[in-house]
CSV table of C-alpha atoms in Angstrom, one decimal:
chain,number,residue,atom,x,y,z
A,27,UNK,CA,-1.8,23.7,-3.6
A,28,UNK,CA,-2.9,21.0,-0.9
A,29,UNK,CA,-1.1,18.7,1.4
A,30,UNK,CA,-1.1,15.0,-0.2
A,31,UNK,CA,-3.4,13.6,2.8
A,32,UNK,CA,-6.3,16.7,2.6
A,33,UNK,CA,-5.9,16.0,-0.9
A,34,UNK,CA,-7.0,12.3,-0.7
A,35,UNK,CA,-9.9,13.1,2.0
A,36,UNK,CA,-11.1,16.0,-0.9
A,37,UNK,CA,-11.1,13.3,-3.5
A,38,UNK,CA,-13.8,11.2,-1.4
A,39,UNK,CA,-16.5,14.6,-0.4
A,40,UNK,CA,-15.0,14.1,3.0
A,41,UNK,CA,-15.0,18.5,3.5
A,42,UNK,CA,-18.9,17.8,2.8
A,43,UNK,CA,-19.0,17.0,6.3
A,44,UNK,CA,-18.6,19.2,9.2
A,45,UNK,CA,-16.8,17.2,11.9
A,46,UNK,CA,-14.8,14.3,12.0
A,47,UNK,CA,-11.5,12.3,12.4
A,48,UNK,CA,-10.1,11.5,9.3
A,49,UNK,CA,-6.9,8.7,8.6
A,50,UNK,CA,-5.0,8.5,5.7
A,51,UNK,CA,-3.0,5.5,5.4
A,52,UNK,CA,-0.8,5.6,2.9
A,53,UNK,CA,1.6,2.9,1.4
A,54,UNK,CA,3.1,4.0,-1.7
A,55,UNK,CA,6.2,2.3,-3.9
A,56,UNK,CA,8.8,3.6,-1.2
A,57,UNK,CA,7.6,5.1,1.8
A,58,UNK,CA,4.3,4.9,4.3
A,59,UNK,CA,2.7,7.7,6.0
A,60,UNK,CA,0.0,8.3,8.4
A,61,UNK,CA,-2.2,11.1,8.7
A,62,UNK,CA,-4.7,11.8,11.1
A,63,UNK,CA,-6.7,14.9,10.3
A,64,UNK,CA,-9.4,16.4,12.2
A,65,UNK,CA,-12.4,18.3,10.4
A,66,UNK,CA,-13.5,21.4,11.9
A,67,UNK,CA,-16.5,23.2,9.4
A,68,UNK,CA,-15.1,21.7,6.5
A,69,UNK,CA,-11.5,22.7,7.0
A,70,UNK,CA,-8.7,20.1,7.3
A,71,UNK,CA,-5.9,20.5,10.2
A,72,UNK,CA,-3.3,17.8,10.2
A,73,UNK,CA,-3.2,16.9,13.6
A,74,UNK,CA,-0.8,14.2,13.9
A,75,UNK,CA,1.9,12.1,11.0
A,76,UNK,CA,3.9,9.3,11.4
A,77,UNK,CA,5.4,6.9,9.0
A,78,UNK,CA,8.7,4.9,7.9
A,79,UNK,CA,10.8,6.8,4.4
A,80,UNK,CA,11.9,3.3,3.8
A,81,UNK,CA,8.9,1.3,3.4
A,82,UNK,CA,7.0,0.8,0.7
A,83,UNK,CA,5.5,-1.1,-2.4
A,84,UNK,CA,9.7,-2.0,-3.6
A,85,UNK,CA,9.9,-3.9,-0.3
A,86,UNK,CA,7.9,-6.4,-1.6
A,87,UNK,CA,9.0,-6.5,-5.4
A,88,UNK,CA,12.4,-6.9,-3.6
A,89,UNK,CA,11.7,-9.3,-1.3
A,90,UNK,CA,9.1,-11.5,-4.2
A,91,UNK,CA,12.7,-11.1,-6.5
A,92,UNK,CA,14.9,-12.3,-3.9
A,93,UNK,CA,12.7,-15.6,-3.8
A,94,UNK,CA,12.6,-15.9,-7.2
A,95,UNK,CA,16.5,-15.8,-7.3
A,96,UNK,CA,16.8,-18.2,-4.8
A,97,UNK,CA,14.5,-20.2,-6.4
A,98,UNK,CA,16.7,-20.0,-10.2
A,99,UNK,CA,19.6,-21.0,-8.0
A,100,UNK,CA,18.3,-24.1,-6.1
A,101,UNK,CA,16.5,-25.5,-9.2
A,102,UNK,CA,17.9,-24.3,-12.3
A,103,UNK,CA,21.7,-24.0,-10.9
A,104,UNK,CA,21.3,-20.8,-12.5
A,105,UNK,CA,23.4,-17.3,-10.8
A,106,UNK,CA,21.4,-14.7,-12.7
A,107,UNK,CA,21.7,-11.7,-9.9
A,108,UNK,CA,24.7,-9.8,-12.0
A,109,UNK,CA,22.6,-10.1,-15.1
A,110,UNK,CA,21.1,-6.9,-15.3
A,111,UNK,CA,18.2,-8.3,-17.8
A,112,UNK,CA,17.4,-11.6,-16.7
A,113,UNK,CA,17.0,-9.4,-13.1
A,114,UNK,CA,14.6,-6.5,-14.6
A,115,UNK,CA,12.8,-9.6,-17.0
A,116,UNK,CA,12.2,-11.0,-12.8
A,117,UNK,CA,11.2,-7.6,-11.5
A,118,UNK,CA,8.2,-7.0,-14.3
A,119,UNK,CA,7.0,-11.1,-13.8
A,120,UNK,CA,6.5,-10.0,-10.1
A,121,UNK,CA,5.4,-6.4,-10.1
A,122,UNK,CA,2.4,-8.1,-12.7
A,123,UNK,CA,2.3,-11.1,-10.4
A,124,UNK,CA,1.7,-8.8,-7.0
A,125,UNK,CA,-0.7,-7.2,-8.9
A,126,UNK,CA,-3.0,-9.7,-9.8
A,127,UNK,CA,-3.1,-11.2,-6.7
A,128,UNK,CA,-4.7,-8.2,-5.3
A,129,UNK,CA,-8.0,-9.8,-7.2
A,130,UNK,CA,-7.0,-12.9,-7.9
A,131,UNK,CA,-6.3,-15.9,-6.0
A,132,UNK,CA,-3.7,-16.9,-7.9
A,133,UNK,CA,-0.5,-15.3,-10.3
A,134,UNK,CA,2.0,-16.8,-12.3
A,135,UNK,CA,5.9,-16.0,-12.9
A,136,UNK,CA,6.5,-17.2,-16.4
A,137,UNK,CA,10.2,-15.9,-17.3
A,138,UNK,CA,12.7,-16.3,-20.0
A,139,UNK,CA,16.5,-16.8,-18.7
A,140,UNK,CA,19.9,-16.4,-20.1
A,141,UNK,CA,21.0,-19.8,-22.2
A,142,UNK,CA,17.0,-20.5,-23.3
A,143,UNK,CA,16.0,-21.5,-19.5
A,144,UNK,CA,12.4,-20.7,-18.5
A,145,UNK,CA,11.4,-20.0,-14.6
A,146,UNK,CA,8.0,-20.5,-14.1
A,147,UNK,CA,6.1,-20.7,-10.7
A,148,UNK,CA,2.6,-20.4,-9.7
A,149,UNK,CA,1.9,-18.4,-6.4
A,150,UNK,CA,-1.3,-18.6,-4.0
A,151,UNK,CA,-3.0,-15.2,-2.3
A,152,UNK,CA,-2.6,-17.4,0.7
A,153,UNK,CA,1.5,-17.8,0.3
A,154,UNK,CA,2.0,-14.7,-1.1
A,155,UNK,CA,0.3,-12.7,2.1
A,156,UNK,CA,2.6,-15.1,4.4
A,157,UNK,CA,5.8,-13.7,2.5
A,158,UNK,CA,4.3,-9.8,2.9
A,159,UNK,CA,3.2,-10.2,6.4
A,160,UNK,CA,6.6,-9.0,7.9
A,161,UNK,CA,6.1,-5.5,5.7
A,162,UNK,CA,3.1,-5.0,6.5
A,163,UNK,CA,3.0,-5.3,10.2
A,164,UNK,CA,6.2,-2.6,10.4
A,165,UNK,CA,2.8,0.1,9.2
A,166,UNK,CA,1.4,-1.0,12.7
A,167,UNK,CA,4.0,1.0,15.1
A,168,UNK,CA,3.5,4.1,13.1
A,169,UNK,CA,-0.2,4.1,13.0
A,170,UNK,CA,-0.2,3.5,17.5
A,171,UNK,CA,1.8,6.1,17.4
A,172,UNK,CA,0.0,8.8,15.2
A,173,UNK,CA,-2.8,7.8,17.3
A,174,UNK,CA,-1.1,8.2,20.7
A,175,UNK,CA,0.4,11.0,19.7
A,176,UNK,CA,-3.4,12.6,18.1
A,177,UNK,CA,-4.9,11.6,21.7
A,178,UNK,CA,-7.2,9.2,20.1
A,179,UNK,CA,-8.6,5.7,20.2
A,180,UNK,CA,-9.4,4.1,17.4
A,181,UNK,CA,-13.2,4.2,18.0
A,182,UNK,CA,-13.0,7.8,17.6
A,183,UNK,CA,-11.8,8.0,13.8
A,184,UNK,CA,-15.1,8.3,11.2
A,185,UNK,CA,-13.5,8.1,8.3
A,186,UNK,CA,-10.6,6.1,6.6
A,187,UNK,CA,-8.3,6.8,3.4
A,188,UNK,CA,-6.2,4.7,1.4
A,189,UNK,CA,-3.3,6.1,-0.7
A,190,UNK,CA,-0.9,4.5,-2.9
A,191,UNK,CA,-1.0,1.4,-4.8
A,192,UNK,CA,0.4,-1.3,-2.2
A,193,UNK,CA,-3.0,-0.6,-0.4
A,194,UNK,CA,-4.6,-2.7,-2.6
A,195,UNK,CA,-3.6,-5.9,-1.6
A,196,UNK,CA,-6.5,-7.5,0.3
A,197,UNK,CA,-4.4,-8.3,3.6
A,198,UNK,CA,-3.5,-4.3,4.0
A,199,UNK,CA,-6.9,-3.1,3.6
A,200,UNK,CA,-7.8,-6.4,6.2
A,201,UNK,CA,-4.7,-4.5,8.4
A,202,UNK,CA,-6.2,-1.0,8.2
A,203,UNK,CA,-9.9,-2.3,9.2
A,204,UNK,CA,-8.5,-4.4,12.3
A,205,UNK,CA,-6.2,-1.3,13.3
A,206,UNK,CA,-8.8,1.7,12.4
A,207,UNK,CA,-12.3,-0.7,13.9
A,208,UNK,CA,-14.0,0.9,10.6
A,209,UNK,CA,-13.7,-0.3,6.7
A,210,UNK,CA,-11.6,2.3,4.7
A,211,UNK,CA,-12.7,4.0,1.6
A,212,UNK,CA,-11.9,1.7,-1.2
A,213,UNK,CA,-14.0,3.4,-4.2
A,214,UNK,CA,-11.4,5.4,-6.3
A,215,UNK,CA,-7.9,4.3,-7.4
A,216,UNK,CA,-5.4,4.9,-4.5
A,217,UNK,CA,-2.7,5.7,-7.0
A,218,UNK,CA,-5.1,8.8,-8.5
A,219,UNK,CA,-6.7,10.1,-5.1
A,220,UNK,CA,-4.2,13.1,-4.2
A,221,UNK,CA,-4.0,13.9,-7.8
A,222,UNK,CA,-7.8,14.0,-7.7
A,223,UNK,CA,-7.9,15.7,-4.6
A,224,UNK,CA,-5.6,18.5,-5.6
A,225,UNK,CA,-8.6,18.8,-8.8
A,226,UNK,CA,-11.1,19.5,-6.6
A,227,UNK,CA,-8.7,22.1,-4.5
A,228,UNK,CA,-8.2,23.7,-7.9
A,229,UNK,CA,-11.9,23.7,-8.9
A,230,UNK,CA,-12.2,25.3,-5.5
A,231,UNK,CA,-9.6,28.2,-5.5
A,232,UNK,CA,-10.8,28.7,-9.3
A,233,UNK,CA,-14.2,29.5,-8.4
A,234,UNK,CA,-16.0,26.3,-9.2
């Protein structure tokens, strides 16, 4: 119907305009793309992509359940990593704790163990974007090089997308404004914007 990038600048009116430069950064549970598109009388032409198929949001569920293993280990004297439950019960404390950190400045893990234990830790914004900033940076390459390879510097981009839920953590939207010198488009849900996108395509192609 669309491709996932025009999609997400539909969702935000962007065809409305006539001209412009137009990124999508996008950071989803597995991968991260960049798109630069240009906007020529309201038609979308991808003009460059770049990206990394093995990064994503599960990088930093992974790397937040490693800790917490580590953690079970060194206090608890606890080897839980071949227990498939107490290992999901980690996963779902952390996926709820990465969550609420993208508005709070604060989260708790508050899990139940094998044997009755409990593992409970408290983790800070402050700590927690420490721990991610690895991850994140490894979206900086791709984005110079969609750029470099688009012919563009980035002065010369009007308008910026975020896609997928990862982009809602505070320190990538901080990431995409320092790269992109403009504040991206933070209105709609990023995990909804292509599938809204590809609405608006179909409202379009069905004759309004």
């Amino acid at each position: 119907l669309v491709n996932e990038p025009t999609a997400a600048s539909l969702a935000y009116g962007l065809d409305k305009k006539k001209h412009g430069i137009v990124v999508v950064y996008d950071l989803g549970g597995g991968t991260f793309d960049i798109s630069i598109l240009k906007l020529h009388d309201g038609i979308f032409e991808v003009i460059a992509t770049n990206g990394d198929t093995h990064l994503g949001g599960d990088d930093i569920d992974n790397l937040l359940i490693a800790i917490a293993l580590d953690d079970i280990r060194g206090e608890l004297g606890l080897e839980v990593r071949r227990s498939g439950e107490a290992v999901a019960r980690i996963r779902k404390a952390v996926i709820e704790a990465k969550i609420a950190l993208s508005s709070q400045p604060s989260a708790k893990l508050d899990v139940d163990l094998p044997g009755g234990e409990k593992y409970q830790r408290e983790i800070t914004l402050e700590v927690f974007e420490k721990m991610l900033q690895p991850i994140i940076d490894r979206t900086v390459g791709p984005c110079k090089q969609a750029l470099k390879d688009a012919g563009l510097k980035p002065e010369q981009i009007d308008e910026v997308v975020l896609v997928g839920g990862s982009t809602r953590i505070p320190k990538v939207r901080r990431l995409v404004q320092d790269l992109f010198k403009r504040a991206p488009h933070t209105d709609l849900n990023p995990d909804e914007v292509v599938a809204l996108g590809a609405a608006v395509q179909a409202n379009i192609l069905g004759g309004g």
